[in-house]
Amino acid sequence: MERRSDNDINWSERTHELAQILHSSGIDTIESFAWRDLADPDAGGSEVHADHVMTRWAEAGLSIHHRTSTHDTPETFGRHGYRVTRKGGRYSVFGRVIFTRLFTRAHRSTAIVEIWNGVPWFSQLWGNRVHSVWLHHIHEDMWSESLPKMLAPIARWVETSFAPLLYRRTHITTLATTTRDELISRGYRPEIVTVAEPGIDPRFVPDLSRKTQNPTLIAVGRLAPVKRFPLLLTMFSDVVTHIPDAHLTIAGDGPDRETLQQLIAHLGLENSVTLAGRVTDEELLHLYQSRWLLVSASHSEGWGMTITEAAASGTPCVVTNNHGHSAAAVQNQTGLIVDNDSEMVSAIVDLLTDNDRRELLQHGALQHAQRFQWDRTAALLLEALTKSISQ
């Protein structure tokens, strides 16, 4: 039978078909477990991803209960057709879930979805046979930046050595082909690791009339060590020596905000950099549409969601070379992917001073962005879950 192309598939209908397969197999509920929820002040791309997918699963008639930690008071509420419970601290939520589930095993009518933020939920020990994992990227070197010195090696061993053994028969879905290749090299079986690229919200559309007159850059993300915003500021100070009227806006908040404020003052960039903090959806869209380039010096990403959102808004990128960035961007089509700091400075300067090349990348970014849709993502993730029924 000839395989249909993605353009020939109605992905929303496919999700409904898969939901019926689950129902006919006796599955009436999906329980998902993640570190953070969209309502968390530190929420990022992973939480946006989960909300888009679960909204579509709920629209297909599935009952979903999403469990995460909380930074504040425990609460249970509904969102977009699915139920959310936020309970337990950043670290204690893992122990609470595992302890509870070991003594109250999941009902046979419940499917389990684990969303990893580097740490497994070990549903192999307490879940039933219908379960899958969403693994956005391998953290490995990031643990030393995000955990105490004593805990980082343990987390690294669990993620890179123990988990591949425990989950050798579990269907794993990741965001990028490059990450899939890495997972396979670490011991995960090729036949159970699939790729489901994130979509782009349809609100991200171009408006070239909003482009600023002076050269402007936008960087988006949580102000945390892995994003390497201090390095980006240092590189931008070099850009300003070549293009004095260049301006960088950083949208996002997090623990590094004070450090960045001090560095901006130290580098004399008070008039060249704006820390916008958390922005509204409309403000983010305006920033994407109006800036000349999106930039990111992030150490590691599962997917460059800001890259594709900016691309859909008519803005090409200059980004560091990691799995997520190289999956979301296409070299010399949607922007430039650089291997080191000096390359990034020269790439930014080159594109800010070459209008024809930048406009060519702008059109390439818009064209590339058209392929990413959340209906497809939701269907592929549900397909991975239904595959576990036959195991």
mmCIF file of C-alpha atoms in Angstrom, residues 217 230-243 246 293 295-297 318-320 336-353 357:
data_model
loop_
_atom_site.group_PDB
_atom_site.id
_atom_site.type_symbol
_atom_site.label_atom_id
_atom_site.label_comp_id
_atom_site.label_asym_id
_atom_site.label_seq_id
_atom_site.Cartn_x
_atom_site.Cartn_y
_atom_site.Cartn_z
ATOM 1 C CA LEU A 217 17.109 41.397 17.990
ATOM 2 C CA PRO A 230 25.128 36.208 30.093
ATOM 3 C CA LEU A 231 27.093 34.816 27.162
ATOM 4 C CA LEU A 232 24.554 36.277 24.734
ATOM 5 C CA LEU A 233 24.952 39.715 26.349
ATOM 6 C CA THR A 234 28.725 39.500 26.091
ATOM 7 C CA MET A 235 28.458 38.609 22.407
ATOM 8 C CA PHE A 236 25.922 41.373 21.844
ATOM 9 C CA SER A 237 28.337 43.924 23.317
ATOM 10 C CA ASP A 238 30.680 42.967 20.455
ATOM 11 C CA VAL A 239 27.836 43.390 17.970
ATOM 12 C CA VAL A 240 27.239 46.927 19.273
ATOM 13 C CA THR A 241 30.850 47.875 18.551
ATOM 14 C CA HIS A 242 30.084 47.189 14.868
ATOM 15 C CA ILE A 243 26.460 48.403 14.851
ATOM 16 C CA ALA A 246 21.509 47.732 17.436
ATOM 17 C CA LEU A 293 16.439 38.511 14.013
ATOM 18 C CA VAL A 295 18.928 34.936 18.601
ATOM 19 C CA SER A 296 19.702 32.149 21.068
ATOM 20 C CA ALA A 297 22.929 30.983 22.698
ATOM 21 C CA VAL A 318 20.985 33.157 14.427
ATOM 22 C CA VAL A 319 21.387 30.352 16.979
ATOM 23 C CA THR A 320 23.967 28.036 18.519
ATOM 24 C CA LEU A 336 22.172 30.673 10.537
ATOM 25 C CA ILE A 337 23.343 27.951 12.954
ATOM 26 C CA VAL A 338 26.778 28.691 14.405
ATOM 27 C CA ASP A 339 29.333 26.505 16.173
ATOM 28 C CA ASN A 340 31.098 29.041 18.391
ATOM 29 C CA ASP A 341 30.861 32.491 19.971
ATOM 30 C CA SER A 342 32.939 34.376 17.389
ATOM 31 C CA GLU A 343 30.850 32.906 14.568
ATOM 32 C CA MET A 344 27.681 34.103 16.265
ATOM 33 C CA VAL A 345 28.882 37.699 16.503
ATOM 34 C CA SER A 346 29.940 37.784 12.851
ATOM 35 C CA ALA A 347 26.733 36.034 11.727
ATOM 36 C CA ILE A 348 24.553 38.583 13.538
ATOM 37 C CA VAL A 349 26.553 41.510 12.154
ATOM 38 C CA ASP A 350 26.444 40.073 8.638
ATOM 39 C CA LEU A 351 22.669 39.616 8.629
ATOM 40 C CA LEU A 352 21.925 42.966 10.250
ATOM 41 C CA THR A 353 23.958 44.716 7.547
ATOM 42 C CA ARG A 357 20.215 38.132 2.502
#
